[in-house]
Amino acid sequence: MRILFMGTPDFAVPSLARLIADGHEVCGVFTQPDKPQGRKQVLTPPPVKVLALEHQLPVYQPETLKNGAVSGLLEELAPELIVVVAYGKILPGYVLEYPRLGCINAHGSLLPRWRGAAPIQWAVIAGDTVTGVTIMQMDAGLDTGDMLAKCETEIGARETAGELFDRLAVQAAALLSDTVRRLEDGPLAGEPQADEGSCYAHMLDKNVAVIDWAKSAHEIDCLIRGLNPWPVALTVLDGARLKVYSAEPAEGSGAPGEVLWADPKRGMLVACGTGALALGEVQAVGGKRMRVNDWLRGHTVPVGTVLGG
């Protein structure tokens, strides 16, 4: 099948690789513009672009799709189907309507739950025990199109968003491959989404990352795992930010944010609104990510210190 692929981050890479391996004619790849990354702000191509160039596929990085910006390019590429996986841009009507088979999207949740930009992270933050991937026929709404296929998976009790992200990327590729194969045999009957049970997974930012120690140990643990590897949960110790990459619920009680113990042998235990958390990996400003036991060998935190947002 002649396919135009649209995707940007690591999550989309297995899907593009699978379409190539399945022998489809990928006539082009749309991805976001290169962006500066790291402390030195080095201009870096998106992961999808890297894979596309390795396979000598034509890559396009339009700044906008609005106002017919790529209508001529669509005519030139003439795709039968557009496949979208975490592209990061909303497709206008003329794009949605161009291909004979329309546009399909692989979304990292069990729709209608977690429509939006960060479904995997919010599923972990919310404490969901099950999530999955949905392939949908795209329409003008935000992740509201008819569902063509689903697969589900349990979220591990200690699983981070990054770990779940990697698992779902592979599952998305497999489900997408099967859906495209079935599309070759004829149109698929989609299942309309019910708005009941829908919720919005808005983009993450550092405001979401601040730990509210008045919440339960379970809620804070979910937040920490859901924000690993980015933007990473954080708290404040002695006026400076301290990133918290991992923690584990433990027995203990005290004022929210109160340090119940802190030594290199036992680590650091912090009281929450309900229960307590034993911190795992932390990172101070200007420092390296390390086990809290190792960090405490160079830092003294008196018992009774209160961590703040």
PDB file of C-alpha atoms in Angstrom:
ATOM      1  CA  MET A   1       0.000   0.000   0.000  1.00  0.00           C
ATOM      2  CA  ARG A   2       1.186   3.531  -0.710  1.00  0.00           C
ATOM      3  CA  ILE A   3       1.460   5.213   2.707  1.00  0.00           C
ATOM      4  CA  LEU A   4       2.422   8.668   3.938  1.00  0.00           C
ATOM      5  CA  PHE A   5       3.719   8.343   7.510  1.00  0.00           C
ATOM      6  CA  MET A   6       3.495  11.167  10.060  1.00  0.00           C
ATOM      7  CA  GLY A   7       5.329  10.815  13.361  1.00  0.00           C
ATOM      8  CA  THR A   8       8.053  12.371  15.473  1.00  0.00           C
ATOM      9  CA  PRO A   9       9.311  10.789  18.753  1.00  0.00           C
ATOM     10  CA  ASP A  10      10.721   7.408  19.747  1.00  0.00           C
ATOM     11  CA  PHE A  11       7.195   6.077  20.232  1.00  0.00           C
ATOM     12  CA  ALA A  12       6.573   6.299  16.462  1.00  0.00           C
ATOM     13  CA  VAL A  13       9.805   4.607  15.369  1.00  0.00           C
ATOM     14  CA  PRO A  14       8.696   0.946  15.747  1.00  0.00           C
ATOM     15  CA  SER A  15       5.542   1.700  13.745  1.00  0.00           C
ATOM     16  CA  LEU A  16       7.459   3.194  10.828  1.00  0.00           C
ATOM     17  CA  ALA A  17       9.966   0.347  10.973  1.00  0.00           C
ATOM     18  CA  ARG A  18       7.136  -2.207  10.890  1.00  0.00           C
ATOM     19  CA  LEU A  19       5.441  -0.599   7.880  1.00  0.00           C
ATOM     20  CA  ILE A  20       8.772  -0.668   6.032  1.00  0.00           C
ATOM     21  CA  ALA A  21       9.363  -4.308   7.019  1.00  0.00           C
ATOM     22  CA  ASP A  22       5.854  -5.231   5.886  1.00  0.00           C
ATOM     23  CA  GLY A  23       6.773  -4.100   2.388  1.00  0.00           C
ATOM     24  CA  HIS A  24       4.493  -1.087   2.108  1.00  0.00           C
ATOM     25  CA  GLU A  25       5.499   1.765  -0.168  1.00  0.00           C
ATOM     26  CA  VAL A  26       6.201   4.583   2.258  1.00  0.00           C
ATOM     27  CA  CYS A  27       6.063   7.492  -0.168  1.00  0.00           C
ATOM     28  CA  GLY A  28       7.103  10.086   2.392  1.00  0.00           C
ATOM     29  CA  VAL A  29       7.576  10.861   6.057  1.00  0.00           C
ATOM     30  CA  PHE A  30       6.298  13.996   7.781  1.00  0.00           C
ATOM     31  CA  THR A  31       7.938  14.852  11.079  1.00  0.00           C
ATOM     32  CA  GLN A  32       8.487  17.879  13.285  1.00  0.00           C
ATOM     33  CA  PRO A  33      11.358  20.293  12.540  1.00  0.00           C
ATOM     34  CA  ASP A  34      14.771  19.604  14.082  1.00  0.00           C
ATOM     35  CA  LYS A  35      15.064  21.165  17.546  1.00  0.00           C
ATOM     36  CA  PRO A  36      17.981  22.285  19.747  1.00  0.00           C
ATOM     37  CA  GLN A  37      18.607  19.890  22.617  1.00  0.00           C
ATOM     38  CA  GLY A  38      20.883  19.632  25.627  1.00  0.00           C
ATOM     39  CA  ARG A  39      22.899  22.270  27.390  1.00  0.00           C
ATOM     40  CA  LYS A  40      24.706  23.162  24.193  1.00  0.00           C
ATOM     41  CA  GLN A  41      21.418  23.384  22.280  1.00  0.00           C
ATOM     42  CA  VAL A  42      22.632  21.192  19.438  1.00  0.00           C
ATOM     43  CA  LEU A  43      20.146  21.045  16.550  1.00  0.00           C
ATOM     44  CA  THR A  44      18.872  17.463  16.668  1.00  0.00           C
ATOM     45  CA  PRO A  45      16.634  15.571  14.210  1.00  0.00           C
ATOM     46  CA  PRO A  46      13.567  13.718  15.548  1.00  0.00           C
ATOM     47  CA  PRO A  47      13.995   9.927  15.921  1.00  0.00           C
ATOM     48  CA  VAL A  48      11.531   9.278  13.083  1.00  0.00           C
ATOM     49  CA  LYS A  49      13.626  11.390  10.726  1.00  0.00           C
ATOM     50  CA  VAL A  50      16.741   9.423  11.628  1.00  0.00           C
ATOM     51  CA  LEU A  51      15.054   6.110  10.785  1.00  0.00           C
ATOM     52  CA  ALA A  52      13.517   7.478   7.585  1.00  0.00           C
ATOM     53  CA  LEU A  53      16.863   8.711   6.303  1.00  0.00           C
ATOM     54  CA  GLU A  54      18.471   5.358   7.124  1.00  0.00           C
ATOM     55  CA  HIS A  55      15.946   3.817   4.725  1.00  0.00           C
ATOM     56  CA  GLN A  56      16.388   6.614   2.186  1.00  0.00           C
ATOM     57  CA  LEU A  57      12.794   7.739   2.517  1.00  0.00           C
ATOM     58  CA  PRO A  58      11.888  11.322   1.587  1.00  0.00           C
ATOM     59  CA  VAL A  59      11.462  13.427   4.735  1.00  0.00           C
ATOM     60  CA  TYR A  60       9.364  16.584   5.037  1.00  0.00           C
ATOM     61  CA  GLN A  61       9.321  18.886   8.070  1.00  0.00           C
ATOM     62  CA  PRO A  62       6.658  21.520   7.418  1.00  0.00           C
ATOM     63  CA  GLU A  63       6.332  24.273  10.011  1.00  0.00           C
ATOM     64  CA  THR A  64       2.565  24.254   9.458  1.00  0.00           C
ATOM     65  CA  LEU A  65      -0.141  22.253   7.716  1.00  0.00           C
ATOM     66  CA  LYS A  66      -2.676  25.069   7.872  1.00  0.00           C
ATOM     67  CA  ASN A  67      -4.203  26.956   4.938  1.00  0.00           C
ATOM     68  CA  GLY A  68      -3.351  24.303   2.365  1.00  0.00           C
ATOM     69  CA  ALA A  69       0.382  24.522   3.088  1.00  0.00           C
ATOM     70  CA  VAL A  70       1.058  20.942   1.941  1.00  0.00           C
ATOM     71  CA  SER A  71      -1.796  20.430  -0.527  1.00  0.00           C
ATOM     72  CA  GLY A  72       0.573  20.435  -3.496  1.00  0.00           C
ATOM     73  CA  LEU A  73       2.868  17.969  -1.756  1.00  0.00           C
ATOM     74  CA  LEU A  74      -0.055  15.625  -1.087  1.00  0.00           C
ATOM     75  CA  GLU A  75      -0.887  15.691  -4.800  1.00  0.00           C
ATOM     76  CA  GLU A  76       2.728  14.878  -5.589  1.00  0.00           C
ATOM     77  CA  LEU A  77       2.997  12.020  -3.065  1.00  0.00           C
ATOM     78  CA  ALA A  78      -0.523  10.678  -3.746  1.00  0.00           C
ATOM     79  CA  PRO A  79      -0.844   8.394  -0.684  1.00  0.00           C
ATOM     80  CA  GLU A  80      -3.666   5.881  -0.439  1.00  0.00           C
ATOM     81  CA  LEU A  81      -3.457   6.067   3.352  1.00  0.00           C
ATOM     82  CA  ILE A  82      -1.933   8.425   5.900  1.00  0.00           C
ATOM     83  CA  VAL A  83      -0.665   6.801   9.103  1.00  0.00           C
ATOM     84  CA  VAL A  84      -0.162   9.078  12.105  1.00  0.00           C
ATOM     85  CA  VAL A  85       1.749   8.079  15.240  1.00  0.00           C
ATOM     86  CA  ALA A  86       2.565  10.836  17.750  1.00  0.00           C
ATOM     87  CA  TYR A  87       3.138  13.436  15.033  1.00  0.00           C
ATOM     88  CA  GLY A  88       2.451  16.436  17.250  1.00  0.00           C
ATOM     89  CA  LYS A  89       0.372  18.499  14.820  1.00  0.00           C
ATOM     90  CA  ILE A  90      -3.380  18.631  14.251  1.00  0.00           C
ATOM     91  CA  LEU A  91      -4.335  17.543  10.738  1.00  0.00           C
ATOM     92  CA  PRO A  92      -6.614  20.036   8.949  1.00  0.00           C
ATOM     93  CA  GLY A  93      -9.613  18.895   6.952  1.00  0.00           C
ATOM     94  CA  TYR A  94      -7.978  18.920   3.526  1.00  0.00           C
ATOM     95  CA  VAL A  95      -5.300  16.502   4.797  1.00  0.00           C
ATOM     96  CA  LEU A  96      -7.810  14.225   6.514  1.00  0.00           C
ATOM     97  CA  GLU A  97      -9.909  14.035   3.363  1.00  0.00           C
ATOM     98  CA  TYR A  98      -7.138  13.500   0.834  1.00  0.00           C
ATOM     99  CA  PRO A  99      -6.259   9.768   0.961  1.00  0.00           C
ATOM    100  CA  ARG A 100      -8.648   7.209  -0.473  1.00  0.00           C
ATOM    101  CA  LEU A 101      -8.527   5.265   2.813  1.00  0.00           C
ATOM    102  CA  GLY A 102      -8.353   8.330   5.022  1.00  0.00           C
ATOM    103  CA  CYS A 103      -6.012   8.831   7.960  1.00  0.00           C
ATOM    104  CA  ILE A 104      -5.514   6.400  10.825  1.00  0.00           C
ATOM    105  CA  ASN A 105      -3.793   7.047  14.122  1.00  0.00           C
ATOM    106  CA  ALA A 106      -2.109   4.775  16.676  1.00  0.00           C
ATOM    107  CA  HIS A 107      -2.865   6.286  20.088  1.00  0.00           C
ATOM    108  CA  GLY A 108      -1.280   5.175  23.364  1.00  0.00           C
ATOM    109  CA  SER A 109      -4.410   4.617  25.435  1.00  0.00           C
ATOM    110  CA  LEU A 110      -7.674   2.709  25.505  1.00  0.00           C
ATOM    111  CA  LEU A 111      -9.870   5.421  24.030  1.00  0.00           C
ATOM    112  CA  PRO A 112     -11.974   7.271  24.962  1.00  0.00           C
ATOM    113  CA  ARG A 113      -9.865   7.388  28.143  1.00  0.00           C
ATOM    114  CA  TRP A 114      -6.881   9.747  27.891  1.00  0.00           C
ATOM    115  CA  ARG A 115      -7.410  11.650  24.699  1.00  0.00           C
ATOM    116  CA  GLY A 116      -4.643  14.164  24.129  1.00  0.00           C
ATOM    117  CA  ALA A 117      -0.892  14.609  24.038  1.00  0.00           C
ATOM    118  CA  ALA A 118       0.397  12.588  27.021  1.00  0.00           C
ATOM    119  CA  PRO A 119      -1.870   9.550  27.491  1.00  0.00           C
ATOM    120  CA  ILE A 120       0.834   7.157  28.685  1.00  0.00           C
ATOM    121  CA  GLN A 121       2.153   9.439  31.399  1.00  0.00           C
ATOM    122  CA  TRP A 122      -1.302  10.387  32.679  1.00  0.00           C
ATOM    123  CA  ALA A 123      -2.390   6.754  32.866  1.00  0.00           C
ATOM    124  CA  VAL A 124       0.498   6.127  35.284  1.00  0.00           C
ATOM    125  CA  ILE A 125      -0.035   9.370  37.206  1.00  0.00           C
ATOM    126  CA  ALA A 126      -3.723   8.540  37.665  1.00  0.00           C
ATOM    127  CA  GLY A 127      -2.906   5.096  39.042  1.00  0.00           C
ATOM    128  CA  ASP A 128      -4.599   3.210  36.202  1.00  0.00           C
ATOM    129  CA  THR A 129      -3.931  -0.518  36.300  1.00  0.00           C
ATOM    130  CA  VAL A 130      -4.727  -1.174  32.625  1.00  0.00           C
ATOM    131  CA  THR A 131      -4.003   0.767  29.449  1.00  0.00           C
ATOM    132  CA  GLY A 132      -3.238  -0.076  25.837  1.00  0.00           C
ATOM    133  CA  VAL A 133      -3.243   1.123  22.243  1.00  0.00           C
ATOM    134  CA  THR A 134      -6.133   2.184  20.021  1.00  0.00           C
ATOM    135  CA  ILE A 135      -6.048   2.480  16.234  1.00  0.00           C
ATOM    136  CA  MET A 136      -8.660   4.972  15.120  1.00  0.00           C
ATOM    137  CA  GLN A 137      -9.935   6.499  11.908  1.00  0.00           C
ATOM    138  CA  MET A 138      -9.094  10.151  12.329  1.00  0.00           C
ATOM    139  CA  ASP A 139     -11.699  12.892  12.200  1.00  0.00           C
ATOM    140  CA  ALA A 140     -11.696  16.624  12.925  1.00  0.00           C
ATOM    141  CA  GLY A 141     -11.908  16.113  16.707  1.00  0.00           C
ATOM    142  CA  LEU A 142      -9.071  15.531  19.155  1.00  0.00           C
ATOM    143  CA  ASP A 143      -8.692  11.734  19.306  1.00  0.00           C
ATOM    144  CA  THR A 144     -12.446  11.289  18.803  1.00  0.00           C
ATOM    145  CA  GLY A 145     -12.514   9.147  15.642  1.00  0.00           C
ATOM    146  CA  ASP A 146     -14.080   5.715  15.265  1.00  0.00           C
ATOM    147  CA  MET A 147     -11.973   2.930  16.790  1.00  0.00           C
ATOM    148  CA  LEU A 148     -10.692   0.273  14.376  1.00  0.00           C
ATOM    149  CA  ALA A 149      -8.655  -1.907  16.742  1.00  0.00           C
ATOM    150  CA  LYS A 150      -7.525  -2.121  20.357  1.00  0.00           C
ATOM    151  CA  CYS A 151      -5.083  -4.051  22.481  1.00  0.00           C
ATOM    152  CA  GLU A 152      -4.676  -3.749  26.232  1.00  0.00           C
ATOM    153  CA  THR A 153      -1.964  -4.387  28.771  1.00  0.00           C
ATOM    154  CA  GLU A 154      -1.603  -4.189  32.534  1.00  0.00           C
ATOM    155  CA  ILE A 155       0.487  -1.396  34.009  1.00  0.00           C
ATOM    156  CA  GLY A 156       3.086  -2.864  36.338  1.00  0.00           C
ATOM    157  CA  ALA A 157       2.919  -1.841  39.988  1.00  0.00           C
ATOM    158  CA  ARG A 158       6.415  -0.305  39.785  1.00  0.00           C
ATOM    159  CA  GLU A 159       6.414   0.559  36.062  1.00  0.00           C
ATOM    160  CA  THR A 160       7.489   4.037  34.998  1.00  0.00           C
ATOM    161  CA  ALA A 161       5.974   6.001  32.141  1.00  0.00           C
ATOM    162  CA  GLY A 162       9.207   5.515  30.209  1.00  0.00           C
ATOM    163  CA  GLU A 163       9.045   1.737  30.557  1.00  0.00           C
ATOM    164  CA  LEU A 164       5.371   1.667  29.602  1.00  0.00           C
ATOM    165  CA  PHE A 165       6.102   4.000  26.683  1.00  0.00           C
ATOM    166  CA  ASP A 166       8.593   1.495  25.265  1.00  0.00           C
ATOM    167  CA  ARG A 167       6.206  -1.444  25.652  1.00  0.00           C
ATOM    168  CA  LEU A 168       3.273   0.341  24.071  1.00  0.00           C
ATOM    169  CA  ALA A 169       5.402   1.532  21.143  1.00  0.00           C
ATOM    170  CA  VAL A 170       6.034  -2.098  20.203  1.00  0.00           C
ATOM    171  CA  GLN A 171       2.381  -3.033  20.701  1.00  0.00           C
ATOM    172  CA  ALA A 172       1.283  -0.063  18.597  1.00  0.00           C
ATOM    173  CA  ALA A 173       3.499  -1.193  15.733  1.00  0.00           C
ATOM    174  CA  ALA A 174       2.050  -4.712  15.774  1.00  0.00           C
ATOM    175  CA  LEU A 175      -1.549  -3.522  16.000  1.00  0.00           C
ATOM    176  CA  LEU A 176      -0.977  -0.963  13.255  1.00  0.00           C
ATOM    177  CA  SER A 177       0.556  -3.612  10.987  1.00  0.00           C
ATOM    178  CA  ASP A 178      -2.496  -5.845  11.407  1.00  0.00           C
ATOM    179  CA  THR A 179      -4.918  -2.961  10.864  1.00  0.00           C
ATOM    180  CA  VAL A 180      -3.227  -1.842   7.639  1.00  0.00           C
ATOM    181  CA  ARG A 181      -3.244  -5.437   6.391  1.00  0.00           C
ATOM    182  CA  ARG A 182      -6.980  -5.646   7.029  1.00  0.00           C
ATOM    183  CA  LEU A 183      -7.528  -2.302   5.309  1.00  0.00           C
ATOM    184  CA  GLU A 184      -5.962  -3.743   2.177  1.00  0.00           C
ATOM    185  CA  ASP A 185      -8.841  -6.221   2.065  1.00  0.00           C
ATOM    186  CA  GLY A 186     -11.482  -3.502   2.228  1.00  0.00           C
ATOM    187  CA  PRO A 187     -12.995  -0.784   4.456  1.00  0.00           C
ATOM    188  CA  LEU A 188     -13.182  -1.501   8.187  1.00  0.00           C
ATOM    189  CA  ALA A 189     -16.232  -0.883  10.332  1.00  0.00           C
ATOM    190  CA  GLY A 190     -15.183   1.396  13.159  1.00  0.00           C
ATOM    191  CA  GLU A 191     -16.679   1.567  16.635  1.00  0.00           C
ATOM    192  CA  PRO A 192     -17.836   5.084  17.581  1.00  0.00           C
ATOM    193  CA  GLN A 193     -16.365   6.468  20.783  1.00  0.00           C
ATOM    194  CA  ALA A 194     -18.634   7.288  23.700  1.00  0.00           C
ATOM    195  CA  ASP A 195     -17.828  10.564  25.428  1.00  0.00           C
ATOM    196  CA  GLU A 196     -18.628   8.947  28.773  1.00  0.00           C
ATOM    197  CA  GLY A 197     -15.390   7.960  30.433  1.00  0.00           C
ATOM    198  CA  SER A 198     -13.265  10.268  28.314  1.00  0.00           C
ATOM    199  CA  CYS A 199     -10.610  12.433  29.917  1.00  0.00           C
ATOM    200  CA  TYR A 200      -7.940  14.757  28.603  1.00  0.00           C
ATOM    201  CA  ALA A 201      -4.221  14.021  28.855  1.00  0.00           C
ATOM    202  CA  HIS A 202      -2.800  17.508  28.524  1.00  0.00           C
ATOM    203  CA  MET A 203       0.850  18.107  27.758  1.00  0.00           C
ATOM    204  CA  LEU A 204       3.214  17.767  30.677  1.00  0.00           C
ATOM    205  CA  ASP A 205       5.177  20.689  32.027  1.00  0.00           C
ATOM    206  CA  LYS A 206       7.284  21.365  35.080  1.00  0.00           C
ATOM    207  CA  ASN A 207       4.306  22.769  36.997  1.00  0.00           C
ATOM    208  CA  VAL A 208       2.825  19.262  37.076  1.00  0.00           C
ATOM    209  CA  ALA A 209       6.082  17.944  38.515  1.00  0.00           C
ATOM    210  CA  VAL A 210       5.992  19.639  41.932  1.00  0.00           C
ATOM    211  CA  ILE A 211       5.261  17.076  44.650  1.00  0.00           C
ATOM    212  CA  ASP A 212       2.408  17.880  47.031  1.00  0.00           C
ATOM    213  CA  TRP A 213       3.419  15.959  50.127  1.00  0.00           C
ATOM    214  CA  ALA A 214      -0.112  16.333  51.559  1.00  0.00           C
ATOM    215  CA  LYS A 215      -1.252  13.695  49.073  1.00  0.00           C
ATOM    216  CA  SER A 216      -1.064   9.988  49.867  1.00  0.00           C
ATOM    217  CA  ALA A 217       2.105   7.973  49.375  1.00  0.00           C
ATOM    218  CA  HIS A 218       0.343   6.044  46.608  1.00  0.00           C
ATOM    219  CA  GLU A 219      -0.628   9.209  44.711  1.00  0.00           C
ATOM    220  CA  ILE A 220       2.868  10.678  44.957  1.00  0.00           C
ATOM    221  CA  ASP A 221       4.444   7.375  43.936  1.00  0.00           C
ATOM    222  CA  CYS A 222       2.225   7.340  40.814  1.00  0.00           C
ATOM    223  CA  LEU A 223       3.252  10.931  40.043  1.00  0.00           C
ATOM    224  CA  ILE A 224       6.948  10.105  40.367  1.00  0.00           C
ATOM    225  CA  ARG A 225       6.663   7.058  38.100  1.00  0.00           C
ATOM    226  CA  GLY A 226       4.482   8.933  35.621  1.00  0.00           C
ATOM    227  CA  LEU A 227       7.010  11.752  35.265  1.00  0.00           C
ATOM    228  CA  ASN A 228      10.024   9.449  34.806  1.00  0.00           C
ATOM    229  CA  PRO A 229      11.984  10.078  32.569  1.00  0.00           C
ATOM    230  CA  TRP A 230      10.537  13.569  31.904  1.00  0.00           C
ATOM    231  CA  PRO A 231       9.932  16.129  33.294  1.00  0.00           C
ATOM    232  CA  VAL A 232      10.766  14.308  36.594  1.00  0.00           C
ATOM    233  CA  ALA A 233       8.994  14.949  39.893  1.00  0.00           C
ATOM    234  CA  LEU A 234      10.655  17.494  42.147  1.00  0.00           C
ATOM    235  CA  THR A 235      10.565  18.937  45.615  1.00  0.00           C
ATOM    236  CA  VAL A 236      12.469  21.633  47.472  1.00  0.00           C
ATOM    237  CA  LEU A 237      15.119  21.009  50.116  1.00  0.00           C
ATOM    238  CA  ASP A 238      16.750  23.984  51.867  1.00  0.00           C
ATOM    239  CA  GLY A 239      15.518  26.313  49.128  1.00  0.00           C
ATOM    240  CA  ALA A 240      16.948  24.252  46.258  1.00  0.00           C
ATOM    241  CA  ARG A 241      15.184  21.886  43.872  1.00  0.00           C
ATOM    242  CA  LEU A 242      15.667  18.158  44.316  1.00  0.00           C
ATOM    243  CA  LYS A 243      14.476  15.886  41.518  1.00  0.00           C
ATOM    244  CA  VAL A 244      12.987  12.556  42.568  1.00  0.00           C
ATOM    245  CA  TYR A 245      13.236   9.807  39.937  1.00  0.00           C
ATOM    246  CA  SER A 246      11.951   6.950  42.055  1.00  0.00           C
ATOM    247  CA  ALA A 247      10.481   6.168  45.442  1.00  0.00           C
ATOM    248  CA  GLU A 248       8.561   3.377  47.101  1.00  0.00           C
ATOM    249  CA  PRO A 249       5.650   3.470  49.553  1.00  0.00           C
ATOM    250  CA  ALA A 250       6.681   2.521  53.087  1.00  0.00           C
ATOM    251  CA  GLU A 251       5.299   2.570  56.601  1.00  0.00           C
ATOM    252  CA  GLY A 252       5.682   5.800  58.516  1.00  0.00           C
ATOM    253  CA  SER A 253       3.788   8.896  59.592  1.00  0.00           C
ATOM    254  CA  GLY A 254       4.437  12.538  60.271  1.00  0.00           C
ATOM    255  CA  ALA A 255       3.692  15.984  58.931  1.00  0.00           C
ATOM    256  CA  PRO A 256       3.481  16.046  55.112  1.00  0.00           C
ATOM    257  CA  GLY A 257       6.992  16.365  53.698  1.00  0.00           C
ATOM    258  CA  GLU A 258       8.700  15.667  57.036  1.00  0.00           C
ATOM    259  CA  VAL A 259      11.943  13.700  56.832  1.00  0.00           C
ATOM    260  CA  LEU A 260      11.530  10.734  59.191  1.00  0.00           C
ATOM    261  CA  TRP A 261      15.050   9.471  58.673  1.00  0.00           C
ATOM    262  CA  ALA A 262      17.986  10.243  56.392  1.00  0.00           C
ATOM    263  CA  ASP A 263      21.260   8.357  56.499  1.00  0.00           C
ATOM    264  CA  PRO A 264      23.479   6.556  53.966  1.00  0.00           C
ATOM    265  CA  LYS A 265      22.599   3.118  55.331  1.00  0.00           C
ATOM    266  CA  ARG A 266      18.817   3.357  55.369  1.00  0.00           C
ATOM    267  CA  GLY A 267      18.244   6.105  52.798  1.00  0.00           C
ATOM    268  CA  MET A 268      15.586   8.788  53.239  1.00  0.00           C
ATOM    269  CA  LEU A 269      11.999   8.310  54.408  1.00  0.00           C
ATOM    270  CA  VAL A 270       9.532  11.164  53.912  1.00  0.00           C
ATOM    271  CA  ALA A 271       6.054  11.420  55.420  1.00  0.00           C
ATOM    272  CA  CYS A 272       3.073  11.990  53.139  1.00  0.00           C
ATOM    273  CA  GLY A 273      -0.538  12.919  53.827  1.00  0.00           C
ATOM    274  CA  THR A 274      -1.111   9.192  54.246  1.00  0.00           C
ATOM    275  CA  GLY A 275       1.843   6.840  54.658  1.00  0.00           C
ATOM    276  CA  ALA A 276       5.408   7.603  53.686  1.00  0.00           C
ATOM    277  CA  LEU A 277       7.814   7.273  50.776  1.00  0.00           C
ATOM    278  CA  ALA A 278      11.336   5.845  50.802  1.00  0.00           C
ATOM    279  CA  LEU A 279      13.178   7.868  48.164  1.00  0.00           C
ATOM    280  CA  GLY A 280      15.121   5.886  45.571  1.00  0.00           C
ATOM    281  CA  GLU A 281      17.024   7.983  43.036  1.00  0.00           C
ATOM    282  CA  VAL A 282      17.447  11.743  43.333  1.00  0.00           C
ATOM    283  CA  GLN A 283      19.297  14.557  41.608  1.00  0.00           C
ATOM    284  CA  ALA A 284      20.247  17.895  43.122  1.00  0.00           C
ATOM    285  CA  VAL A 285      20.682  21.032  41.028  1.00  0.00           C
ATOM    286  CA  GLY A 286      23.988  20.798  39.189  1.00  0.00           C
ATOM    287  CA  GLY A 287      24.542  17.234  40.392  1.00  0.00           C
ATOM    288  CA  LYS A 288      24.241  13.748  38.966  1.00  0.00           C
ATOM    289  CA  ARG A 289      21.330  11.362  39.240  1.00  0.00           C
ATOM    290  CA  MET A 290      22.181   8.839  41.971  1.00  0.00           C
ATOM    291  CA  ARG A 291      20.798   6.543  44.639  1.00  0.00           C
ATOM    292  CA  VAL A 292      19.658   8.562  47.640  1.00  0.00           C
ATOM    293  CA  ASN A 293      21.960   6.496  49.901  1.00  0.00           C
ATOM    294  CA  ASP A 294      24.971   7.642  47.862  1.00  0.00           C
ATOM    295  CA  TRP A 295      23.723  11.230  47.737  1.00  0.00           C
ATOM    296  CA  LEU A 296      23.411  11.250  51.543  1.00  0.00           C
ATOM    297  CA  ARG A 297      27.097  10.414  51.891  1.00  0.00           C
ATOM    298  CA  GLY A 298      27.804  13.977  50.784  1.00  0.00           C
ATOM    299  CA  HIS A 299      24.720  15.711  52.191  1.00  0.00           C
ATOM    300  CA  THR A 300      23.259  15.934  55.695  1.00  0.00           C
ATOM    301  CA  VAL A 301      19.503  16.154  56.038  1.00  0.00           C
ATOM    302  CA  PRO A 302      18.416  16.476  59.690  1.00  0.00           C
ATOM    303  CA  VAL A 303      15.423  14.423  60.818  1.00  0.00           C
ATOM    304  CA  GLY A 304      12.418  16.739  61.011  1.00  0.00           C
ATOM    305  CA  THR A 305      13.395  18.732  57.918  1.00  0.00           C
ATOM    306  CA  VAL A 306      10.272  19.473  55.861  1.00  0.00           C
ATOM    307  CA  LEU A 307      10.458  19.185  52.087  1.00  0.00           C
ATOM    308  CA  GLY A 308       8.379  21.730  50.209  1.00  0.00           C
ATOM    309  CA  GLY A 309       7.048  22.440  46.707  1.00  0.00           C
TER     310      GLY A 309
END
